[in-house]
Coordinates of C-alpha atoms in Angstrom, one line a residue:
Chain A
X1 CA 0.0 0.0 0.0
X2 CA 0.9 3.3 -0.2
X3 CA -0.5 6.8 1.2
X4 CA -2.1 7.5 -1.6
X5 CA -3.9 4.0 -1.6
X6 CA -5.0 5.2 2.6
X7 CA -6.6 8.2 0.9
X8 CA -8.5 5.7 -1.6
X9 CA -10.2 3.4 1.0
X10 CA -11.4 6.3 2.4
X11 CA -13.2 7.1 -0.6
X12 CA -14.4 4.1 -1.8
X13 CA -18.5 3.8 -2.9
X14 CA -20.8 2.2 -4.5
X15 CA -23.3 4.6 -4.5
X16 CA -26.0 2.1 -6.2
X17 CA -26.5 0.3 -2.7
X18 CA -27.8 3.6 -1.4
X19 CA -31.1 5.9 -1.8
X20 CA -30.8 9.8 0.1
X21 CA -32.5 10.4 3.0
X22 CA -34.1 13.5 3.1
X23 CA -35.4 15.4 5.7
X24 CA -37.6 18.6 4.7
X25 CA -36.5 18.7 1.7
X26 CA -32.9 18.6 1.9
X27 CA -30.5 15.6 1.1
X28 CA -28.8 14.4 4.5
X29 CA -28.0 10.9 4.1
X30 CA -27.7 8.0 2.8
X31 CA -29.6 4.6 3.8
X32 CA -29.1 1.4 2.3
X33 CA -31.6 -0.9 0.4
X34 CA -32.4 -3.1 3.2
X35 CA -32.4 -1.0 6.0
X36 CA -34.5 1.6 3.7
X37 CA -37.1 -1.5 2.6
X38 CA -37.2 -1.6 6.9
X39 CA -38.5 1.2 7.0
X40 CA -41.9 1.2 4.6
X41 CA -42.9 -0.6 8.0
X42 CA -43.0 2.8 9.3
X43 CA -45.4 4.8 7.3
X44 CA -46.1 7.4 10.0
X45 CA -42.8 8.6 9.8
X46 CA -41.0 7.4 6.5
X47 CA -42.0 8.0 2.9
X48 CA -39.9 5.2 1.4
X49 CA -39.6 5.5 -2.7
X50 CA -36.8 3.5 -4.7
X51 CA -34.1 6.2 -4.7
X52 CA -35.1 7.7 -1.3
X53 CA -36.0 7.6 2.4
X54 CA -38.3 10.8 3.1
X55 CA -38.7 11.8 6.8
X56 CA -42.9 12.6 5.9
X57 CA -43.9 16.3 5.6
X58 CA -46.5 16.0 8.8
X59 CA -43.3 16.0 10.9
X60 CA -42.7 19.2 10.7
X61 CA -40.1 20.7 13.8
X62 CA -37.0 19.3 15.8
X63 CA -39.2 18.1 18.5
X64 CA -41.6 16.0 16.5
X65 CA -39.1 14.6 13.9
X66 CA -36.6 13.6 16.8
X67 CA -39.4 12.0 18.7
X68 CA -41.0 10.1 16.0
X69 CA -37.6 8.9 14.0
X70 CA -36.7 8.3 17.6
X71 CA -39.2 5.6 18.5
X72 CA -38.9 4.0 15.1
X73 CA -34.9 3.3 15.2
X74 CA -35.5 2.0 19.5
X75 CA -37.9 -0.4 17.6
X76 CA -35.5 -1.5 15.0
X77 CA -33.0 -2.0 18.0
X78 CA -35.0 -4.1 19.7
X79 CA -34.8 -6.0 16.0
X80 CA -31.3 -6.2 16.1
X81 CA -30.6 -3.1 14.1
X82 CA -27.7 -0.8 14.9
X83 CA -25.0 -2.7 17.4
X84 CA -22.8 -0.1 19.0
X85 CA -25.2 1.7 20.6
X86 CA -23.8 4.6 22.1
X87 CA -26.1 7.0 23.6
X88 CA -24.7 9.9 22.0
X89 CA -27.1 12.5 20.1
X90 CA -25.7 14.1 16.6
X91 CA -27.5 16.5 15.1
X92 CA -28.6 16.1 11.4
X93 CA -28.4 19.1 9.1
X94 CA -27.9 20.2 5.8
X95 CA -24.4 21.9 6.9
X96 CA -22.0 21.8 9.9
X97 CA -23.4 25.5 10.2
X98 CA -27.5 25.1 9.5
X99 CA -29.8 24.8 12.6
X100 CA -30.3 21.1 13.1
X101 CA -33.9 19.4 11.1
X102 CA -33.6 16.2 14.0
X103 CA -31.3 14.5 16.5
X104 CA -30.6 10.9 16.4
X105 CA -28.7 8.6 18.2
X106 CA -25.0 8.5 17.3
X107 CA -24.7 4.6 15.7
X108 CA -28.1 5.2 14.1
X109 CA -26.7 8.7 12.5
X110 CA -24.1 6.3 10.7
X111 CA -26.7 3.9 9.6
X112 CA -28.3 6.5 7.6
X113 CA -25.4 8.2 6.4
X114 CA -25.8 11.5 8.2
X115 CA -22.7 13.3 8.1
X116 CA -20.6 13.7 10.7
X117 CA -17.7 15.7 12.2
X118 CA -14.9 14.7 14.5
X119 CA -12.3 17.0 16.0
X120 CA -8.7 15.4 15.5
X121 CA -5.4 16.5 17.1
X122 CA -1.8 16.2 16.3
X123 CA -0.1 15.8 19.6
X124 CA 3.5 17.8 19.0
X125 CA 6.7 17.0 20.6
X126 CA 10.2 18.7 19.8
X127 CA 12.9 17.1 21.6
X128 CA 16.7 18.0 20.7
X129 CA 15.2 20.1 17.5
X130 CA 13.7 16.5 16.4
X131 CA 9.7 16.7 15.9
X132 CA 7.5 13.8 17.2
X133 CA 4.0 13.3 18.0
X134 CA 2.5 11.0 20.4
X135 CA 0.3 7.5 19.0
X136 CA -2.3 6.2 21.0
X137 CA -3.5 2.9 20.7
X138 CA -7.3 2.1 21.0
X139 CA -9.0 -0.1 23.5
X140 CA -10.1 -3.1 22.6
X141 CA -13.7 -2.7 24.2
X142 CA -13.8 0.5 21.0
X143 CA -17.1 -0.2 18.6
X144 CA -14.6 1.2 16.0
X145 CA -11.4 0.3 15.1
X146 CA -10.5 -1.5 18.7
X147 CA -6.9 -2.0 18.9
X148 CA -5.8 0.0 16.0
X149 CA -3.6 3.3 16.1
X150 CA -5.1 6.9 16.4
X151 CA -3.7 10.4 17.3
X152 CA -3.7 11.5 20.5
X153 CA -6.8 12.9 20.6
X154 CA -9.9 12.7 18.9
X155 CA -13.7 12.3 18.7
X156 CA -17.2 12.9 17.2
X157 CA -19.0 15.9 17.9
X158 CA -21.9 15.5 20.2
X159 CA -25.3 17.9 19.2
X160 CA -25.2 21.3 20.9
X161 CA -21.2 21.5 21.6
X162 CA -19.3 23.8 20.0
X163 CA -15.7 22.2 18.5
X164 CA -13.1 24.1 21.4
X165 CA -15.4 22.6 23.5
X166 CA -15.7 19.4 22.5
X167 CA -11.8 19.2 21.8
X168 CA -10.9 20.1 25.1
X169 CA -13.6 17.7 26.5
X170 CA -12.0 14.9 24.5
X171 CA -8.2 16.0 26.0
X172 CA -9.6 15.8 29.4
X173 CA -11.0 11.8 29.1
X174 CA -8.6 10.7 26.3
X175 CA -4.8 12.3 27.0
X176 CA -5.4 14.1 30.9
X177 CA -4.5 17.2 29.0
X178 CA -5.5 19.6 31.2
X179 CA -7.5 22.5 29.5
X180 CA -5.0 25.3 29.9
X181 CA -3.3 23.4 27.8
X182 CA -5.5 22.3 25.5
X183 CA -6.8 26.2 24.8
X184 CA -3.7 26.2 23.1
X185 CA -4.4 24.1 20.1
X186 CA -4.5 25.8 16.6
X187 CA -7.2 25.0 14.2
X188 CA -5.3 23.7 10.9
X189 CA -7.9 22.7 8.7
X190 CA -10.4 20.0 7.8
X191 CA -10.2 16.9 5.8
X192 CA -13.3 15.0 4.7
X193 CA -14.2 11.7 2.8
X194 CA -17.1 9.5 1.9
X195 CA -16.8 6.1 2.2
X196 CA -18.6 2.5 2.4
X197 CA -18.2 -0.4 4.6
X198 CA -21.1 -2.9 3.5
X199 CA -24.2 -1.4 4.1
X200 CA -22.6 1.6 5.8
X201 CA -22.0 5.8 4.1
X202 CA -19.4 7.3 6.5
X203 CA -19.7 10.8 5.6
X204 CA -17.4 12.2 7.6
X205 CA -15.5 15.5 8.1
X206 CA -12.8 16.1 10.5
X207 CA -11.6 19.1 12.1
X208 CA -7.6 19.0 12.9
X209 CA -5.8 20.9 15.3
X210 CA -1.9 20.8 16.3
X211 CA -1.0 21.2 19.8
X212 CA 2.8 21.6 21.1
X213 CA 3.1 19.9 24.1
X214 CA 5.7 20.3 26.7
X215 CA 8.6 17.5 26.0
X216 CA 7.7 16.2 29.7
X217 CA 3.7 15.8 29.1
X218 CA 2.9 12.2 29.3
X219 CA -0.3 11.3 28.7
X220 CA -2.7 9.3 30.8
X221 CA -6.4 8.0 29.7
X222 CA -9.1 8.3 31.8
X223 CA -12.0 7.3 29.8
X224 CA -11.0 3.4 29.3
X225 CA -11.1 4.2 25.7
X226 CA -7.3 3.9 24.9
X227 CA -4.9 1.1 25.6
X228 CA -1.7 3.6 25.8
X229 CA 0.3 6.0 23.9
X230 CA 3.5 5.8 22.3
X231 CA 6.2 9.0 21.1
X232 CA 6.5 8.5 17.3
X233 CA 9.5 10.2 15.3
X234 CA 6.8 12.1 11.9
X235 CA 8.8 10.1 9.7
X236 CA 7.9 6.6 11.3
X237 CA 4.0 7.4 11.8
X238 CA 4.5 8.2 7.7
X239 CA 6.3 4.3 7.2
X240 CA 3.3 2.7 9.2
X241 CA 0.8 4.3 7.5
X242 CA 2.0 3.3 4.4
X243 CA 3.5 -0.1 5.2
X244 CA 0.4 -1.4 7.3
X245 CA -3.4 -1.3 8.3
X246 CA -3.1 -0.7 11.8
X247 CA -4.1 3.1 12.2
X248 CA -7.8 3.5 12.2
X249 CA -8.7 3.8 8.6
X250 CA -9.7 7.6 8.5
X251 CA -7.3 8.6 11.3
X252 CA -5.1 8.0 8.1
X253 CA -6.1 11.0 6.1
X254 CA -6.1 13.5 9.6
X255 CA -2.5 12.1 10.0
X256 CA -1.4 12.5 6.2
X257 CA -2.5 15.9 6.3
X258 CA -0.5 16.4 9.5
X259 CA 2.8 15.0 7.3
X260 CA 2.1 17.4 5.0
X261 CA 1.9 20.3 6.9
X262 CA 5.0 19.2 8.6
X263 CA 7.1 18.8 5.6
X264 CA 7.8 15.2 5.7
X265 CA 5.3 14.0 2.9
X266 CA 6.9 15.8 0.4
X267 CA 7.0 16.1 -3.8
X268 CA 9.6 13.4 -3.5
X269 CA 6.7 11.3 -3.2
X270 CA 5.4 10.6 -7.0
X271 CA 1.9 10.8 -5.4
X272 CA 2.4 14.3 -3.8
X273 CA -0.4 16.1 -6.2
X274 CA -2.9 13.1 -5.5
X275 CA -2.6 13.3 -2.1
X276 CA -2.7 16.7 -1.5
X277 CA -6.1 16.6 -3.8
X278 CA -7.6 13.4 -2.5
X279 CA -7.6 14.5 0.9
X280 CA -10.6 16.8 0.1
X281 CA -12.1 15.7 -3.0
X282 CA -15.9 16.5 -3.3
X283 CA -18.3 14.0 -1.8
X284 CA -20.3 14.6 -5.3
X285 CA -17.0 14.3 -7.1
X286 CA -16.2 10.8 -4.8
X287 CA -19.7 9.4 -5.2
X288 CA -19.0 9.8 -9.3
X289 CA -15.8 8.5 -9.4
X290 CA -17.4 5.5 -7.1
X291 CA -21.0 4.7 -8.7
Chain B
X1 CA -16.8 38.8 -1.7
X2 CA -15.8 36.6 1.0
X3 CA -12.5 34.3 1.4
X4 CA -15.1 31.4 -0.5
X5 CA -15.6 34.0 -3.7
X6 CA -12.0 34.0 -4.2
X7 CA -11.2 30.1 -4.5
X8 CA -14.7 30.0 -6.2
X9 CA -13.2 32.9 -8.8
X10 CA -10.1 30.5 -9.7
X11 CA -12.8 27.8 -10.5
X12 CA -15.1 29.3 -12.8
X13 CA -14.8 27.6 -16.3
X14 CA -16.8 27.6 -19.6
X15 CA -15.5 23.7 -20.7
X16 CA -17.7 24.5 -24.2
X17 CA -15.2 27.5 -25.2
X18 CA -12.2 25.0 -25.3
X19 CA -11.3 21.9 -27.1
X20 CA -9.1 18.7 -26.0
X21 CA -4.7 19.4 -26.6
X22 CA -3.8 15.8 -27.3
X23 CA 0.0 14.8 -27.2
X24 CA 0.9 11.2 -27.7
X25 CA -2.3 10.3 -27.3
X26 CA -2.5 11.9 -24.2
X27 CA -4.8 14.9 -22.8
X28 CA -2.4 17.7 -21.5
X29 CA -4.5 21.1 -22.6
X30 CA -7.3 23.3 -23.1
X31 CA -7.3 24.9 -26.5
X32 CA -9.8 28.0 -27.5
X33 CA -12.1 27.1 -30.5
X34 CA -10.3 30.3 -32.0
X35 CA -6.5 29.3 -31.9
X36 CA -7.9 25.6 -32.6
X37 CA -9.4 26.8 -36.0
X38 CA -6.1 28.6 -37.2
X39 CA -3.8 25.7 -36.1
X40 CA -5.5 24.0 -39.0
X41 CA -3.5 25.7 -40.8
X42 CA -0.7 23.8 -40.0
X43 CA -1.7 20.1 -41.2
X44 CA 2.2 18.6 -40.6
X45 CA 2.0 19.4 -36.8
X46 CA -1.7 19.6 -35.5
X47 CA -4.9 17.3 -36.6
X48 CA -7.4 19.3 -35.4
X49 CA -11.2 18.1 -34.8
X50 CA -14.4 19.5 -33.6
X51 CA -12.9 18.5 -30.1
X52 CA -9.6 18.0 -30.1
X53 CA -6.3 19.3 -31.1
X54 CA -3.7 16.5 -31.7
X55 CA 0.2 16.9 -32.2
X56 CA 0.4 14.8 -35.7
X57 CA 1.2 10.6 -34.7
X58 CA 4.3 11.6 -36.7
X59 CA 6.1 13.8 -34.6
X60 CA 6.7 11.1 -31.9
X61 CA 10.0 12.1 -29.8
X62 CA 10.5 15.4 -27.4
X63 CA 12.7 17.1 -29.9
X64 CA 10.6 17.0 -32.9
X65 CA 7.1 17.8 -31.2
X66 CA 9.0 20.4 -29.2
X67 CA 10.6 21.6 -32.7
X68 CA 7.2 21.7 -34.9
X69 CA 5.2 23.0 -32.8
X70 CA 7.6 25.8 -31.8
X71 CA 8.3 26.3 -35.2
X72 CA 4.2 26.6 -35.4
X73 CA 4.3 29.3 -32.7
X74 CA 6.9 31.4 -33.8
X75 CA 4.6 31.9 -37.1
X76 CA 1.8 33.1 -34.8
X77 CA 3.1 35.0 -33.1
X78 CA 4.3 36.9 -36.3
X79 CA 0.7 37.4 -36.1
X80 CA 0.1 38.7 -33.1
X81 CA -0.8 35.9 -31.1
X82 CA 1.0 35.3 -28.0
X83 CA 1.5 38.6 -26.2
X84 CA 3.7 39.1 -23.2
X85 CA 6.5 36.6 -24.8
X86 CA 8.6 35.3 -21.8
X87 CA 11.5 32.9 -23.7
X88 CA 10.9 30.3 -20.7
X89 CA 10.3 27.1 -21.5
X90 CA 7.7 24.9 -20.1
X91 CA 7.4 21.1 -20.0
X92 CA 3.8 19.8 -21.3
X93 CA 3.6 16.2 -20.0
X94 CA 0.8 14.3 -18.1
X95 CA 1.3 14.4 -14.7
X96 CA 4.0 16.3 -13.1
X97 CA 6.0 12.9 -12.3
X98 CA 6.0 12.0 -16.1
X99 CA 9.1 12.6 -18.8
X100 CA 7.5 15.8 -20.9
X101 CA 6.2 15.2 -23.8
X102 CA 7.8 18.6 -25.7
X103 CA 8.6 21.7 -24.5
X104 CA 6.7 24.9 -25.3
X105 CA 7.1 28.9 -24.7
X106 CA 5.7 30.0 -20.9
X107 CA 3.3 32.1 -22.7
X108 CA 2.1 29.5 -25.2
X109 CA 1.8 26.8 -22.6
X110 CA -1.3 29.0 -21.2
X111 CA -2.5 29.7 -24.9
X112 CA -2.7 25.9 -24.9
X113 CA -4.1 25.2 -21.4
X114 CA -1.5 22.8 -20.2
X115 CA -0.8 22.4 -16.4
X116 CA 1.6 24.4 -15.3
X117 CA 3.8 24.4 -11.8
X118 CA 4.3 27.5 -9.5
X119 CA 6.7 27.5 -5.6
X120 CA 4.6 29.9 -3.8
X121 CA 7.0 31.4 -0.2
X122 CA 5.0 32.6 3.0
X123 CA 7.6 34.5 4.3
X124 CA 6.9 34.2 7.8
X125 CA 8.8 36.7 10.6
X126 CA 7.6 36.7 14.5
X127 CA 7.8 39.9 16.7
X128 CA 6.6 39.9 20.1
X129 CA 5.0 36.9 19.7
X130 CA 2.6 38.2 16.8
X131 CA 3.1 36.3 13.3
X132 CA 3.0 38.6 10.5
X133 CA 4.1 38.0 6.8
X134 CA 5.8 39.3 4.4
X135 CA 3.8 41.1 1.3
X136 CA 5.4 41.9 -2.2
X137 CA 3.6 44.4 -4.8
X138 CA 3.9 43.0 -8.1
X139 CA 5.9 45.4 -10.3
X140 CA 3.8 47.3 -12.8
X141 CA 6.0 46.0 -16.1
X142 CA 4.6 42.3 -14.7
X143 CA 2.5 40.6 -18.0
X144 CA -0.1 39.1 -15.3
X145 CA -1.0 41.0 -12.4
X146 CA 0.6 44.5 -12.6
X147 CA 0.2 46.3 -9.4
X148 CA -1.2 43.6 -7.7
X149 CA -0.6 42.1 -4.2
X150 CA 1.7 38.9 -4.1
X151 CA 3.3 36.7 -1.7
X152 CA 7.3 37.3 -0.9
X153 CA 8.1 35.1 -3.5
X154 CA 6.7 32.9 -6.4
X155 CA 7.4 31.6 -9.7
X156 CA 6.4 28.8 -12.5
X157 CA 9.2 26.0 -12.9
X158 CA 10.5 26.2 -16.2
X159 CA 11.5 22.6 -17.9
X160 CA 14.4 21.0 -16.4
X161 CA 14.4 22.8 -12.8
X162 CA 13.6 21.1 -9.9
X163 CA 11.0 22.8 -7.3
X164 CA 13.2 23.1 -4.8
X165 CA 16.3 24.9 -7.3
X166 CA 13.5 26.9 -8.5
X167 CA 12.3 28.2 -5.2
X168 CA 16.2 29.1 -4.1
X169 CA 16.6 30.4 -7.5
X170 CA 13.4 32.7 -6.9
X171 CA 14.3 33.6 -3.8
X172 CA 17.1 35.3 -4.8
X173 CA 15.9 37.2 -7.2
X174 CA 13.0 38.0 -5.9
X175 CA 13.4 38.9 -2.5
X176 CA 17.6 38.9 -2.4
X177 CA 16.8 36.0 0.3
X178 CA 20.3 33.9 1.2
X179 CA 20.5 30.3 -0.7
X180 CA 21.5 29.6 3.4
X181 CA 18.3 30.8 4.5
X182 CA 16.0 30.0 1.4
X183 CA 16.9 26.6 1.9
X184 CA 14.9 26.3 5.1
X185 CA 11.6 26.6 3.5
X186 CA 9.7 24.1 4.4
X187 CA 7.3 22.5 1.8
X188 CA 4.0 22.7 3.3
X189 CA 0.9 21.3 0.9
X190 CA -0.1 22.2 -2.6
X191 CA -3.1 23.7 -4.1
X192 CA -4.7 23.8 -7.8
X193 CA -6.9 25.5 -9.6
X194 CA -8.3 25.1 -13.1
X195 CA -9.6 28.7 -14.2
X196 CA -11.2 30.4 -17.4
X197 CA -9.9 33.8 -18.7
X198 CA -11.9 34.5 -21.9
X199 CA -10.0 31.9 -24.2
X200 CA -7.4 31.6 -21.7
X201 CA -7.9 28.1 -19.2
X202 CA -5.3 28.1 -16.7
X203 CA -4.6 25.2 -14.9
X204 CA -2.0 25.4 -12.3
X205 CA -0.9 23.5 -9.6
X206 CA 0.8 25.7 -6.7
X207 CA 3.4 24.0 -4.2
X208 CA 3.4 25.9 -1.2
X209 CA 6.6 27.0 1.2
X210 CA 6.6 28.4 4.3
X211 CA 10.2 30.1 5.9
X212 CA 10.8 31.6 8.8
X213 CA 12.5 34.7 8.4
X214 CA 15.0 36.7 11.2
X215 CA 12.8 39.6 12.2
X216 CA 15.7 42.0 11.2
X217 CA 15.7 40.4 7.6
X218 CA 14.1 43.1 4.9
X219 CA 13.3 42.1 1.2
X220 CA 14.8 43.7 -1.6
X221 CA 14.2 43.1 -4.9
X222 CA 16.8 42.2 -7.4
X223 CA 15.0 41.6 -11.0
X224 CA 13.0 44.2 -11.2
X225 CA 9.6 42.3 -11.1
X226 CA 8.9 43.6 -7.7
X227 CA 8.1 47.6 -6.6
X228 CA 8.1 47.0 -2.9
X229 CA 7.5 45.0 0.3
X230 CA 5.3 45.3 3.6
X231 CA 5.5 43.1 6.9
X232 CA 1.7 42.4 7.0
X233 CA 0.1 41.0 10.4
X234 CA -2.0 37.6 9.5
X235 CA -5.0 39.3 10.2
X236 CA -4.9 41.9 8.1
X237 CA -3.8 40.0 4.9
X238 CA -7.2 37.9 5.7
X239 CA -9.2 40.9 5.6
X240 CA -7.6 42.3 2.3
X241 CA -8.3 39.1 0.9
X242 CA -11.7 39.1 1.3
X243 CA -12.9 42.4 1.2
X244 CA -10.4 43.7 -2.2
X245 CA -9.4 42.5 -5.3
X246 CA -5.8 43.6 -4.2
X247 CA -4.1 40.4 -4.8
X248 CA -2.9 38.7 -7.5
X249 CA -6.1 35.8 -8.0
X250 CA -4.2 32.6 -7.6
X251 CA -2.2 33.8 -5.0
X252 CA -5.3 34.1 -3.3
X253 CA -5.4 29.8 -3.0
X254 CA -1.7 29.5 -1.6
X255 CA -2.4 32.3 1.0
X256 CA -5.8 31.0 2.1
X257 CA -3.9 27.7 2.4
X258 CA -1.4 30.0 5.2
X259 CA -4.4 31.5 6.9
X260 CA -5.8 28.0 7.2
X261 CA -2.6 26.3 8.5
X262 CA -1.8 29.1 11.2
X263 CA -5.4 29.3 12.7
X264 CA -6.3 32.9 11.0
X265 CA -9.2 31.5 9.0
X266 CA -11.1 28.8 11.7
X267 CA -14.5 27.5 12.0
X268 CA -15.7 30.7 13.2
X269 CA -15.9 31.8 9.0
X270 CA -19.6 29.4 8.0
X271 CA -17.8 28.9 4.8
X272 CA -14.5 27.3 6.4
X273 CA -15.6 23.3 5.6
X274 CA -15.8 24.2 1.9
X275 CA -13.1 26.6 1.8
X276 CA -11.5 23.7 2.6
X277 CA -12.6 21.7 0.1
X278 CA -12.3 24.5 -2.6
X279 CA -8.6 24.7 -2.1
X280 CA -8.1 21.6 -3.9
X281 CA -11.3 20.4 -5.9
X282 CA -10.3 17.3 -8.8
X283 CA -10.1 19.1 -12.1
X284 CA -12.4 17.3 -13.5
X285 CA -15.0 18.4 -10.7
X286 CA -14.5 21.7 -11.3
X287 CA -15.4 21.0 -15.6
X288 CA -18.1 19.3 -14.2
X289 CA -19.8 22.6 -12.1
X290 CA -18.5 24.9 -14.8
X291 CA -19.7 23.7 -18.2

């Protein structure tokens, strides 16, 4: 593999095992054929056509469309439907910045290909001039990815947090970074991609920050959600990413953007343009290059 | 305008006022229907269709491609096509990685759409803490952009150069910086853009550089290209940007890039996720939205 082939899987689709899911009008999701055929069963609440799944016009507010998509997806839980279960609320909107049309239950939000957004950060170490960063590894018990490698830092964004917030949230339970410190990371730029896993659109957008911490910071988790943390030299985390499968599959592009920025992906690489491009390539433009 | 107009202003493209350049059976250009009509009338180097323009099967090495067709160019330009001659040559090949198929005048290579290469430089100098950066005014002899607002230094890579000899090379000239100190830059990301100028389609790629630079270092200029410098505080080249059309378009991609990078354009903007995106946006996307 190479990083160029990390930026691929993340952009992989097959856009035909999908209809839009659309909530007042607006395009949100994605849903796939079974789970969409599911939810005819639900004609209170879901229009269901053959190229999409329409929360019905009667539902008209937050309140009432939260409420009533709500009960529907606790039913299809009791079916079996979306493992994972998290108890996490994200919002679903047309944009990061629009008012939200519903909430819905973090595990279900990815079953119906809501988009998402994540606040990522580089964790920066310079040590006798020499630039490092700091690896964690996830827990096992993870719903996603257990056991592979990640940043330091990182997370989904809860409905009704802003990103500082949620960023410094996620350095208090992931890393102990205390949030004095934390205030101190520097918004770099977003990455996004669209990709499928079987019957699964991960929409996903991720907000990356870079924090320089001080070269004796160690940190400590104390959610139980990572196994430990390890201080990589840049140009190792680039060899693993592109020798092996053991960073978290999207964690990938956060972190090849990070290489950039730092220099040590570079135009020696043959695949420099790609890269740079593929890291934000148009989910229209990914879903064409896909169907 | 906003920072989103400006990207969106290096995207805009009419794909129905151009036609296919074809080398080797290759796509490497844009040609206008104009200049595609009156390169019939040079049957031994050019086979010219409602869609494409192809360099003749025949010709089928570097030198004689680079030969005919130059010789081809030098006759129109007897004619007036052409203005603003530069006697730099550029490489026309598929990707930036591949051998060049010919080589072609600077000026014709944007006559004929083909993708060229540019090292932009953030100068970058800290003083009490605050980053500012260093802002050149283009000189008013300058073919594109006279007058307008540019970073420290910049230039297209003629054939045979690499980026990183360019830059240095640039950097003296430009902005009298130190091969010592120029060689410090660090490469930082690239950006593209594929842009319509009446029957001009410019697609260029940019390589971005930043350098830190001693705050007692000033710019001079040695090649005359240049009428001045200013030590610009982040925050104000952000506003400039979006509120003039001060700076030189393109230039306007590499330095949103910076802003992005350092923290000075964040969430906060509501266009910041596809800002993001717009900085790099496939090509073949952007045909797509234009034609």
């Amino acid at each position: 593999m190479s990083l160029l082939d990390r930026i691929r899987h993340c952009k992989r689709r097959d856009a035909a095992r999908f209809r839009r899911f659309v909530v007042a009008g607006l395009p949100v999701g994605w849903v796939a054929h079974r789970l969409a055929d599911r939810l005819r069963g639900f004609p209170r609440v879901f229009a269901v056509s053959d190229d999409t799944v329409r929360v019905i016009d009667m539902l008209d507010g937050f309140e009432s469309r939260s409420r009533a998509v709500g009960d529907a997806i606790l039913r299809l839980r009791e079916e079996g439907w979306f493992p994972g279960w998290r108890n996490e609320a994200f919002a679903v909107a047309p944009t990061f910045y629009a008012p939200p049309l519903l909430q819905i239950e973090r595990v279900a939000a990815r079953a119906f290909g809501v988009r998402c957004y994540c606040v990522q950060l580089n964790g920066i170490v310079v040590r006798d001039g020499l630039r490092q960063t700091w690896i964690a590894r996830r827990a096992l018990s993870k719903p996603v990815g257990p056991g592979k490698l990640d940043q330091i830092v990182g997370g989904g964004m809860p409905i009704g947090v802003g990103l500082r917030d949620n960023l410094i949230k996620e350095c208090a339970e992931e890393a102990s970074i205390p949030a004095a410190l934390a205030r101190r990371a520097r918004p770099v730029g977003a990455v996004a991609y669209l990709a499928q896993h079987g019957d699964i659109c991960d929409d996903e957008v991720l907000f990356n920050y870079d924090l320089l911490l001080p070269p004796d910071f160690t940190p400590v988790n104390a959610d139980g959600e990572v196994a430990g943390f390890e201080l990589w030299p840049l140009a190792h985390v680039k060899a693993v990413l592109a020798d092996t499968d053991d960073f978290l599959f999207d964690v990938a592009l956060s972190l090849i953007d990070f290489l950039i920025r730092q220099g040590i992906v570079d135009s020696s690489d043959p695949d420099y343009i790609e890269i740079c491009e593929g890291l934000w390539s148009a989910p229209g433009a990914a879903a064409g290059s896909g169907a």
